């Protein structure tokens, strides 16, 4: 029983698909005597989700919380269980709260100093002219792949392109201890939330983070040290990558990106940028959610035209899905041709 409540908590904290909760409730009922969910178990579910102190301080989307409580009530009614009054109180309280423009998600970590990575994001898929203010499924898959292959990131210099709100990078910093991690994006609103997420999560590792260590400028938005990792947030357009390399003279061991292949009009600037970044001794890892097979094929064809090639990597099993429907994800390793 306890591990089912833990599963509900994990799913709730990151706003996973509500259908995932339904599956856990079904498993929970099968294991209970006569299929009943007792008042005591109901209280534990509440305390682990909507009444959890982390959720009170940094709430997930209120509409999601209401949907979860509504599902819980429906499961209990269908089961003929007595329903704890606190569940109705919680639901009524949630009805009185207006939705905010921003909310939080909390992602459980398998390793490192952080138990959860807390991400602030927009409630809207498209906000302020960008899709970069939300966590996408590709970021979860890429974070899982990087954790499984964490030996490739220890002590390395890593650049993330189109990093959005920062989930993948924060997961890598937490679990893989890179020498340097550079988050990059081109949208000012994304960079603002990203800087908040980096400060919030890394500052929670007590006594292991230094203040900003240099003067910030139009490109450099944040620079901090956490444990042995040098962490930067920079503004970088893909068409400016060649200039960035000339000015900074940085060689990146790994370049990564999640869900950055959604718009074919950006492929030329992305691929020419990768051409500048890649050498015979490094590579890029890109996680692509396949919403349109032809779009990804177009990207792969253009790689060949620019002396780049790729391998398709195995995808680790993904326990948590934050999307309501199953959409396949590919992870591509991109490198220079010999």
mmCIF file of C-alpha atoms in Angstrom:
data_model
loop_
_atom_site.group_PDB
_atom_site.id
_atom_site.type_symbol
_atom_site.label_atom_id
_atom_site.label_comp_id
_atom_site.label_asym_id
_atom_site.label_seq_id
_atom_site.Cartn_x
_atom_site.Cartn_y
_atom_site.Cartn_z
ATOM 1 C CA UNK A 1 0.000 0.000 0.000
ATOM 2 C CA UNK A 2 2.708 2.478 0.982
ATOM 3 C CA UNK A 3 4.487 2.196 -2.353
ATOM 4 C CA UNK A 4 1.214 2.941 -4.190
ATOM 5 C CA UNK A 5 0.865 6.142 -2.158
ATOM 6 C CA UNK A 6 4.470 6.988 -3.036
ATOM 7 C CA UNK A 7 3.607 6.429 -6.711
ATOM 8 C CA UNK A 8 0.611 8.770 -6.400
ATOM 9 C CA UNK A 9 2.826 11.384 -4.770
ATOM 10 C CA UNK A 10 5.501 11.115 -7.464
ATOM 11 C CA UNK A 11 2.922 11.438 -10.237
ATOM 12 C CA UNK A 12 1.076 14.285 -8.497
ATOM 13 C CA UNK A 13 4.214 16.313 -7.793
ATOM 14 C CA UNK A 14 5.165 16.480 -11.476
ATOM 15 C CA UNK A 15 1.599 16.821 -12.824
ATOM 16 C CA UNK A 16 1.714 13.511 -14.658
ATOM 17 C CA UNK A 17 -1.261 12.419 -16.720
ATOM 18 C CA UNK A 18 -4.370 11.982 -14.527
ATOM 19 C CA UNK A 19 -4.935 8.606 -16.194
ATOM 20 C CA UNK A 20 -1.718 7.408 -14.509
ATOM 21 C CA UNK A 21 -3.334 8.069 -11.122
ATOM 22 C CA UNK A 22 -6.349 6.025 -12.136
ATOM 23 C CA UNK A 23 -4.086 3.049 -12.819
ATOM 24 C CA UNK A 24 -2.494 3.358 -9.368
ATOM 25 C CA UNK A 25 -5.909 3.566 -7.671
ATOM 26 C CA UNK A 26 -6.919 0.343 -9.404
ATOM 27 C CA UNK A 27 -3.797 -1.398 -8.091
ATOM 28 C CA UNK A 28 -4.384 0.018 -4.620
ATOM 29 C CA UNK A 29 -7.963 -1.285 -4.483
ATOM 30 C CA UNK A 30 -6.891 -4.754 -5.580
ATOM 31 C CA UNK A 31 -4.542 -5.034 -2.616
ATOM 32 C CA UNK A 32 -6.994 -3.774 0.037
ATOM 33 C CA UNK A 33 -9.288 -6.066 1.985
ATOM 34 C CA UNK A 34 -12.652 -6.189 0.174
ATOM 35 C CA UNK A 35 -11.231 -3.584 -2.199
ATOM 36 C CA UNK A 36 -11.960 -0.819 0.315
ATOM 37 C CA UNK A 37 -9.794 2.293 0.757
ATOM 38 C CA UNK A 38 -9.993 3.187 4.445
ATOM 39 C CA UNK A 39 -10.252 6.681 5.946
ATOM 40 C CA UNK A 40 -6.680 6.267 7.241
ATOM 41 C CA UNK A 41 -5.380 5.536 3.737
ATOM 42 C CA UNK A 42 -7.374 8.471 2.331
ATOM 43 C CA UNK A 43 -5.710 10.800 4.844
ATOM 44 C CA UNK A 44 -2.284 9.492 3.834
ATOM 45 C CA UNK A 45 -3.108 10.166 0.182
ATOM 46 C CA UNK A 46 -4.165 13.735 1.001
ATOM 47 C CA UNK A 47 -1.075 14.358 3.144
ATOM 48 C CA UNK A 48 1.154 13.084 0.345
ATOM 49 C CA UNK A 49 -0.466 15.231 -2.361
ATOM 50 C CA UNK A 50 -2.616 18.360 -1.991
ATOM 51 C CA UNK A 51 -1.783 18.839 1.703
ATOM 52 C CA UNK A 52 1.953 18.226 1.359
ATOM 53 C CA UNK A 53 4.014 21.166 2.657
ATOM 54 C CA UNK A 54 6.022 21.439 -0.595
ATOM 55 C CA UNK A 55 2.796 21.659 -2.610
ATOM 56 C CA UNK A 56 1.406 24.291 -0.219
ATOM 57 C CA UNK A 57 4.528 26.437 -0.663
ATOM 58 C CA UNK A 58 5.095 25.786 -4.374
ATOM 59 C CA UNK A 59 1.756 24.615 -5.774
ATOM 60 C CA UNK A 60 1.243 22.568 -8.891
ATOM 61 C CA UNK A 61 -1.501 23.795 -11.219
ATOM 62 C CA UNK A 62 -4.747 24.249 -9.231
ATOM 63 C CA UNK A 63 -6.853 22.802 -12.032
ATOM 64 C CA UNK A 64 -4.679 19.695 -11.833
ATOM 65 C CA UNK A 65 -5.152 19.469 -8.061
ATOM 66 C CA UNK A 66 -8.929 19.745 -8.516
ATOM 67 C CA UNK A 67 -8.866 17.033 -11.188
ATOM 68 C CA UNK A 68 -6.903 14.758 -8.859
ATOM 69 C CA UNK A 69 -9.345 15.235 -5.948
ATOM 70 C CA UNK A 70 -12.304 14.766 -8.295
ATOM 71 C CA UNK A 71 -10.778 11.491 -9.510
ATOM 72 C CA UNK A 72 -10.168 10.375 -5.921
ATOM 73 C CA UNK A 73 -13.792 11.087 -4.960
ATOM 74 C CA UNK A 74 -15.023 9.253 -8.047
ATOM 75 C CA UNK A 75 -12.884 6.190 -7.275
ATOM 76 C CA UNK A 76 -14.132 6.113 -3.671
ATOM 77 C CA UNK A 77 -17.783 6.540 -4.693
ATOM 78 C CA UNK A 78 -17.490 3.835 -7.319
ATOM 79 C CA UNK A 79 -15.988 1.592 -4.661
ATOM 80 C CA UNK A 80 -18.726 2.331 -2.146
ATOM 81 C CA UNK A 81 -16.178 3.630 0.386
ATOM 82 C CA UNK A 82 -16.933 6.084 3.172
ATOM 83 C CA UNK A 83 -15.276 9.337 2.110
ATOM 84 C CA UNK A 84 -13.195 11.358 4.557
ATOM 85 C CA UNK A 85 -14.645 14.860 5.115
ATOM 86 C CA UNK A 86 -11.157 16.337 4.654
ATOM 87 C CA UNK A 87 -11.287 15.361 0.985
ATOM 88 C CA UNK A 88 -14.400 17.487 0.405
ATOM 89 C CA UNK A 89 -12.840 20.336 2.414
ATOM 90 C CA UNK A 90 -9.709 20.192 0.261
ATOM 91 C CA UNK A 91 -11.781 20.198 -2.928
ATOM 92 C CA UNK A 92 -13.881 23.182 -1.798
ATOM 93 C CA UNK A 93 -10.732 25.088 -0.856
ATOM 94 C CA UNK A 94 -9.269 24.456 -4.303
ATOM 95 C CA UNK A 95 -12.458 25.695 -5.996
ATOM 96 C CA UNK A 96 -11.982 29.074 -4.333
ATOM 97 C CA UNK A 97 -8.426 29.582 -5.650
ATOM 98 C CA UNK A 98 -7.833 31.345 -8.960
ATOM 99 C CA UNK A 99 -5.276 29.915 -11.373
ATOM 100 C CA UNK A 100 -1.974 31.805 -11.623
ATOM 101 C CA UNK A 101 0.057 32.391 -14.776
ATOM 102 C CA UNK A 102 2.911 30.311 -13.353
ATOM 103 C CA UNK A 103 2.884 27.097 -11.367
ATOM 104 C CA UNK A 104 5.414 24.481 -10.211
ATOM 105 C CA UNK A 105 6.330 20.887 -10.933
ATOM 106 C CA UNK A 106 8.521 18.753 -8.682
ATOM 107 C CA UNK A 107 10.522 15.911 -10.236
ATOM 108 C CA UNK A 108 11.880 13.124 -8.022
ATOM 109 C CA UNK A 109 15.643 12.563 -8.413
ATOM 110 C CA UNK A 110 17.288 9.155 -8.319
ATOM 111 C CA UNK A 111 20.671 10.446 -7.183
ATOM 112 C CA UNK A 112 22.473 13.571 -5.991
ATOM 113 C CA UNK A 113 21.953 16.218 -3.320
ATOM 114 C CA UNK A 114 18.451 17.194 -4.423
ATOM 115 C CA UNK A 115 15.463 15.001 -3.547
ATOM 116 C CA UNK A 116 13.308 16.931 -6.005
ATOM 117 C CA UNK A 117 14.016 19.363 -8.794
ATOM 118 C CA UNK A 118 11.397 22.087 -8.588
ATOM 119 C CA UNK A 119 10.535 23.773 -11.877
ATOM 120 C CA UNK A 120 8.477 26.926 -12.258
ATOM 121 C CA UNK A 121 6.703 27.063 -15.598
ATOM 122 C CA UNK A 122 3.802 28.682 -17.447
ATOM 123 C CA UNK A 123 0.348 27.115 -17.217
ATOM 124 C CA UNK A 124 0.016 27.626 -20.990
ATOM 125 C CA UNK A 125 1.720 25.527 -23.666
ATOM 126 C CA UNK A 126 2.362 28.684 -25.692
ATOM 127 C CA UNK A 127 3.087 31.822 -23.683
ATOM 128 C CA UNK A 128 4.725 35.117 -24.625
ATOM 129 C CA UNK A 129 5.344 33.851 -28.143
ATOM 130 C CA UNK A 130 7.290 30.737 -27.141
ATOM 131 C CA UNK A 131 6.781 27.087 -26.185
ATOM 132 C CA UNK A 132 9.905 27.218 -24.010
ATOM 133 C CA UNK A 133 8.134 28.137 -20.766
ATOM 134 C CA UNK A 134 6.974 24.539 -20.137
ATOM 135 C CA UNK A 135 8.599 21.184 -19.455
ATOM 136 C CA UNK A 136 8.178 18.797 -22.395
ATOM 137 C CA UNK A 137 8.340 15.006 -22.461
ATOM 138 C CA UNK A 138 11.620 15.033 -24.378
ATOM 139 C CA UNK A 139 13.333 16.740 -21.435
ATOM 140 C CA UNK A 140 12.328 13.846 -19.153
ATOM 141 C CA UNK A 141 13.625 11.253 -21.605
ATOM 142 C CA UNK A 142 16.883 13.137 -22.097
ATOM 143 C CA UNK A 143 17.387 13.518 -18.335
ATOM 144 C CA UNK A 144 16.804 9.765 -17.909
ATOM 145 C CA UNK A 145 19.253 8.958 -20.717
ATOM 146 C CA UNK A 146 21.912 11.238 -19.239
ATOM 147 C CA UNK A 147 21.463 9.628 -15.815
ATOM 148 C CA UNK A 148 21.823 6.143 -17.283
ATOM 149 C CA UNK A 149 24.972 7.296 -19.137
ATOM 150 C CA UNK A 150 26.221 9.606 -16.380
ATOM 151 C CA UNK A 151 29.831 8.478 -16.782
ATOM 152 C CA UNK A 152 29.842 10.488 -20.022
ATOM 153 C CA UNK A 153 29.106 13.707 -18.102
ATOM 154 C CA UNK A 154 31.289 13.565 -14.984
ATOM 155 C CA UNK A 155 33.905 16.315 -15.150
ATOM 156 C CA UNK A 156 32.883 17.359 -18.679
ATOM 157 C CA UNK A 157 32.034 20.705 -20.277
ATOM 158 C CA UNK A 158 28.412 20.633 -21.443
ATOM 159 C CA UNK A 159 26.372 23.084 -23.502
ATOM 160 C CA UNK A 160 22.589 22.786 -23.715
ATOM 161 C CA UNK A 161 20.830 24.400 -26.667
ATOM 162 C CA UNK A 162 17.246 25.622 -26.305
ATOM 163 C CA UNK A 163 17.208 24.589 -22.641
ATOM 164 C CA UNK A 164 13.809 26.062 -21.755
ATOM 165 C CA UNK A 165 13.021 26.075 -18.040
ATOM 166 C CA UNK A 166 16.013 23.911 -17.123
ATOM 167 C CA UNK A 167 14.857 20.439 -16.039
ATOM 168 C CA UNK A 168 17.400 18.396 -18.014
ATOM 169 C CA UNK A 169 20.358 20.560 -17.048
ATOM 170 C CA UNK A 170 19.487 20.660 -13.369
ATOM 171 C CA UNK A 171 19.135 16.862 -13.385
ATOM 172 C CA UNK A 172 22.595 16.504 -14.928
ATOM 173 C CA UNK A 173 24.207 18.967 -12.514
ATOM 174 C CA UNK A 174 22.583 17.182 -9.589
ATOM 175 C CA UNK A 175 23.459 13.604 -10.583
ATOM 176 C CA UNK A 176 26.490 13.823 -12.890
ATOM 177 C CA UNK A 177 28.771 16.581 -11.494
ATOM 178 C CA UNK A 178 29.939 18.115 -14.782
ATOM 179 C CA UNK A 179 32.941 20.446 -14.742
ATOM 180 C CA UNK A 180 30.910 23.138 -16.489
ATOM 181 C CA UNK A 181 27.268 23.321 -17.524
ATOM 182 C CA UNK A 182 26.020 26.084 -19.790
ATOM 183 C CA UNK A 183 22.281 26.588 -20.209
ATOM 184 C CA UNK A 184 21.416 28.537 -23.354
ATOM 185 C CA UNK A 185 18.221 29.914 -24.830
ATOM 186 C CA UNK A 186 17.290 32.933 -26.907
ATOM 187 C CA UNK A 187 14.001 34.094 -25.366
ATOM 188 C CA UNK A 188 14.170 36.681 -22.583
ATOM 189 C CA UNK A 189 11.089 35.394 -20.735
ATOM 190 C CA UNK A 190 12.476 31.861 -20.818
ATOM 191 C CA UNK A 191 15.836 33.081 -19.513
ATOM 192 C CA UNK A 192 14.164 34.914 -16.632
ATOM 193 C CA UNK A 193 12.308 31.813 -15.415
ATOM 194 C CA UNK A 194 15.336 29.631 -16.116
ATOM 195 C CA UNK A 195 17.561 31.802 -13.888
ATOM 196 C CA UNK A 196 14.959 31.589 -11.115
ATOM 197 C CA UNK A 197 14.842 27.787 -11.417
ATOM 198 C CA UNK A 198 18.636 27.461 -11.361
ATOM 199 C CA UNK A 199 18.972 29.723 -8.316
ATOM 200 C CA UNK A 200 16.094 28.038 -6.491
ATOM 201 C CA UNK A 201 17.333 24.477 -6.931
ATOM 202 C CA UNK A 202 21.077 24.930 -6.603
ATOM 203 C CA UNK A 203 20.768 27.351 -3.688
ATOM 204 C CA UNK A 204 18.931 24.648 -1.745
ATOM 205 C CA UNK A 205 22.199 22.684 -1.609
ATOM 206 C CA UNK A 206 23.406 24.429 1.540
ATOM 207 C CA UNK A 207 26.927 25.795 1.830
ATOM 208 C CA UNK A 208 27.847 24.413 -1.566
ATOM 209 C CA UNK A 209 27.049 27.333 -3.824
ATOM 210 C CA UNK A 210 28.931 30.586 -4.351
ATOM 211 C CA UNK A 211 27.503 33.953 -5.320
ATOM 212 C CA UNK A 212 27.687 35.218 -8.875
ATOM 213 C CA UNK A 213 31.357 35.235 -9.709
ATOM 214 C CA UNK A 214 31.637 37.708 -12.546
ATOM 215 C CA UNK A 215 30.013 40.730 -14.104
ATOM 216 C CA UNK A 216 26.877 39.820 -16.007
ATOM 217 C CA UNK A 217 26.345 41.176 -19.508
ATOM 218 C CA UNK A 218 23.936 40.987 -22.449
ATOM 219 C CA UNK A 219 24.853 37.346 -23.070
ATOM 220 C CA UNK A 220 25.690 36.080 -19.583
ATOM 221 C CA UNK A 221 22.559 36.090 -17.393
ATOM 222 C CA UNK A 222 23.774 34.024 -14.421
ATOM 223 C CA UNK A 223 27.056 32.525 -13.262
ATOM 224 C CA UNK A 224 27.356 30.451 -10.099
ATOM 225 C CA UNK A 225 29.407 27.574 -8.745
ATOM 226 C CA UNK A 226 27.735 24.550 -7.179
ATOM 227 C CA UNK A 227 29.924 21.831 -5.710
ATOM 228 C CA UNK A 228 32.528 21.204 -8.412
ATOM 229 C CA UNK A 229 30.347 22.477 -11.275
ATOM 230 C CA UNK A 230 30.652 25.874 -12.915
ATOM 231 C CA UNK A 231 27.126 26.835 -14.025
ATOM 232 C CA UNK A 232 26.198 29.553 -16.500
ATOM 233 C CA UNK A 233 22.998 30.769 -18.127
ATOM 234 C CA UNK A 234 23.559 32.544 -21.432
ATOM 235 C CA UNK A 235 21.455 34.089 -24.141
ATOM 236 C CA UNK A 236 22.375 32.398 -27.406
ATOM 237 C CA UNK A 237 20.696 32.358 -30.788
ATOM 238 C CA UNK A 238 21.669 29.432 -32.961
ATOM 239 C CA UNK A 239 22.649 31.735 -35.810
ATOM 240 C CA UNK A 240 25.156 33.395 -33.430
ATOM 241 C CA UNK A 241 26.942 30.192 -32.406
ATOM 242 C CA UNK A 242 29.968 30.761 -34.664
ATOM 243 C CA UNK A 243 30.480 34.210 -33.116
ATOM 244 C CA UNK A 244 30.055 32.740 -29.631
ATOM 245 C CA UNK A 245 32.778 30.153 -30.282
ATOM 246 C CA UNK A 246 35.205 32.782 -31.646
ATOM 247 C CA UNK A 247 34.684 35.023 -28.626
ATOM 248 C CA UNK A 248 34.650 32.438 -25.834
ATOM 249 C CA UNK A 249 37.069 29.843 -27.242
ATOM 250 C CA UNK A 250 35.278 27.073 -25.314
ATOM 251 C CA UNK A 251 35.412 23.457 -26.429
ATOM 252 C CA UNK A 252 32.314 21.579 -25.265
ATOM 253 C CA UNK A 253 32.630 17.847 -24.627
ATOM 254 C CA UNK A 254 28.899 17.262 -25.069
ATOM 255 C CA UNK A 255 26.166 19.398 -26.636
ATOM 256 C CA UNK A 256 22.608 18.467 -25.712
ATOM 257 C CA UNK A 257 19.074 19.570 -26.551
ATOM 258 C CA UNK A 258 15.536 18.397 -25.838
ATOM 259 C CA UNK A 259 12.501 18.973 -28.070
ATOM 260 C CA UNK A 260 14.254 21.466 -30.322
ATOM 261 C CA UNK A 261 13.266 19.839 -33.650
ATOM 262 C CA UNK A 262 9.682 21.040 -33.804
ATOM 263 C CA UNK A 263 10.091 23.768 -36.471
ATOM 264 C CA UNK A 264 11.796 22.979 -39.778
ATOM 265 C CA UNK A 265 12.486 26.654 -40.515
ATOM 266 C CA UNK A 266 15.036 26.637 -37.672
ATOM 267 C CA UNK A 267 16.931 23.565 -38.885
ATOM 268 C CA UNK A 268 19.478 25.451 -40.986
ATOM 269 C CA UNK A 269 20.627 27.666 -38.108
ATOM 270 C CA UNK A 270 20.647 24.719 -35.684
ATOM 271 C CA UNK A 271 22.637 22.451 -38.003
ATOM 272 C CA UNK A 272 25.149 25.127 -38.991
ATOM 273 C CA UNK A 273 25.544 25.895 -35.297
ATOM 274 C CA UNK A 274 26.151 22.215 -34.536
ATOM 275 C CA UNK A 275 28.690 22.148 -37.351
ATOM 276 C CA UNK A 276 30.600 24.912 -35.584
ATOM 277 C CA UNK A 277 30.377 23.225 -32.187
ATOM 278 C CA UNK A 278 31.220 19.657 -33.209
ATOM 279 C CA UNK A 279 34.749 18.354 -33.716
ATOM 280 C CA UNK A 280 36.202 14.890 -34.201
ATOM 281 C CA UNK A 281 36.329 14.421 -30.417
ATOM 282 C CA UNK A 282 32.859 15.478 -29.199
ATOM 283 C CA UNK A 283 29.199 14.850 -30.008
ATOM 284 C CA UNK A 284 25.642 16.109 -29.517
ATOM 285 C CA UNK A 285 22.712 14.293 -27.887
ATOM 286 C CA UNK A 286 19.239 15.454 -28.936
ATOM 287 C CA UNK A 287 15.915 14.102 -27.660
ATOM 288 C CA UNK A 288 13.135 14.600 -30.191
ATOM 289 C CA UNK A 289 9.453 14.004 -29.502
ATOM 290 C CA UNK A 290 8.083 12.619 -32.772
ATOM 291 C CA UNK A 291 4.897 14.550 -33.375
ATOM 292 C CA UNK A 292 5.529 14.657 -37.122
ATOM 293 C CA UNK A 293 7.767 11.969 -38.641
ATOM 294 C CA UNK A 294 8.372 14.015 -41.798
ATOM 295 C CA UNK A 295 9.727 16.966 -39.799
ATOM 296 C CA UNK A 296 12.359 14.809 -38.097
ATOM 297 C CA UNK A 297 13.248 13.108 -41.407
ATOM 298 C CA UNK A 298 13.857 16.544 -42.902
ATOM 299 C CA UNK A 299 16.263 17.357 -40.054
ATOM 300 C CA UNK A 300 18.139 14.071 -40.470
ATOM 301 C CA UNK A 301 18.455 14.572 -44.228
ATOM 302 C CA UNK A 302 19.891 18.050 -43.702
ATOM 303 C CA UNK A 303 22.483 16.644 -41.297
ATOM 304 C CA UNK A 304 23.990 14.620 -44.145
ATOM 305 C CA UNK A 305 24.193 17.707 -46.323
ATOM 306 C CA UNK A 306 26.411 19.396 -43.695
ATOM 307 C CA UNK A 307 28.956 16.612 -43.078
ATOM 308 C CA UNK A 308 27.145 15.415 -39.948
ATOM 309 C CA UNK A 309 25.769 11.978 -39.178
ATOM 310 C CA UNK A 310 23.846 10.330 -36.362
ATOM 311 C CA UNK A 311 23.087 7.178 -34.414
ATOM 312 C CA UNK A 312 19.784 6.419 -32.725
ATOM 313 C CA UNK A 313 20.267 5.627 -29.024
ATOM 314 C CA UNK A 314 18.331 3.255 -26.810
ATOM 315 C CA UNK A 315 15.755 5.036 -24.662
ATOM 316 C CA UNK A 316 15.611 4.223 -20.943
ATOM 317 C CA UNK A 317 12.268 3.105 -19.591
ATOM 318 C CA UNK A 318 10.236 6.200 -18.708
ATOM 319 C CA UNK A 319 8.106 5.667 -15.615
ATOM 320 C CA UNK A 320 6.537 9.126 -15.512
ATOM 321 C CA UNK A 321 4.649 10.593 -18.455
ATOM 322 C CA UNK A 322 3.589 14.221 -18.265
ATOM 323 C CA UNK A 323 1.615 14.010 -21.497
ATOM 324 C CA UNK A 324 -1.889 12.560 -21.747
ATOM 325 C CA UNK A 325 -1.134 10.529 -24.877
ATOM 326 C CA UNK A 326 1.844 8.357 -25.729
ATOM 327 C CA UNK A 327 4.042 10.142 -28.262
ATOM 328 C CA UNK A 328 7.297 8.387 -29.245
ATOM 329 C CA UNK A 329 10.640 10.030 -28.467
ATOM 330 C CA UNK A 330 13.924 9.420 -30.273
ATOM 331 C CA UNK A 331 17.341 10.166 -28.812
ATOM 332 C CA UNK A 332 19.943 10.954 -31.457
ATOM 333 C CA UNK A 333 23.716 11.061 -31.098
ATOM 334 C CA UNK A 334 25.089 13.480 -33.687
ATOM 335 C CA UNK A 335 28.745 13.766 -34.659
ATOM 336 C CA UNK A 336 31.061 14.848 -37.448
ATOM 337 C CA UNK A 337 31.648 12.461 -40.305
ATOM 338 C CA UNK A 338 35.179 11.051 -40.520
#
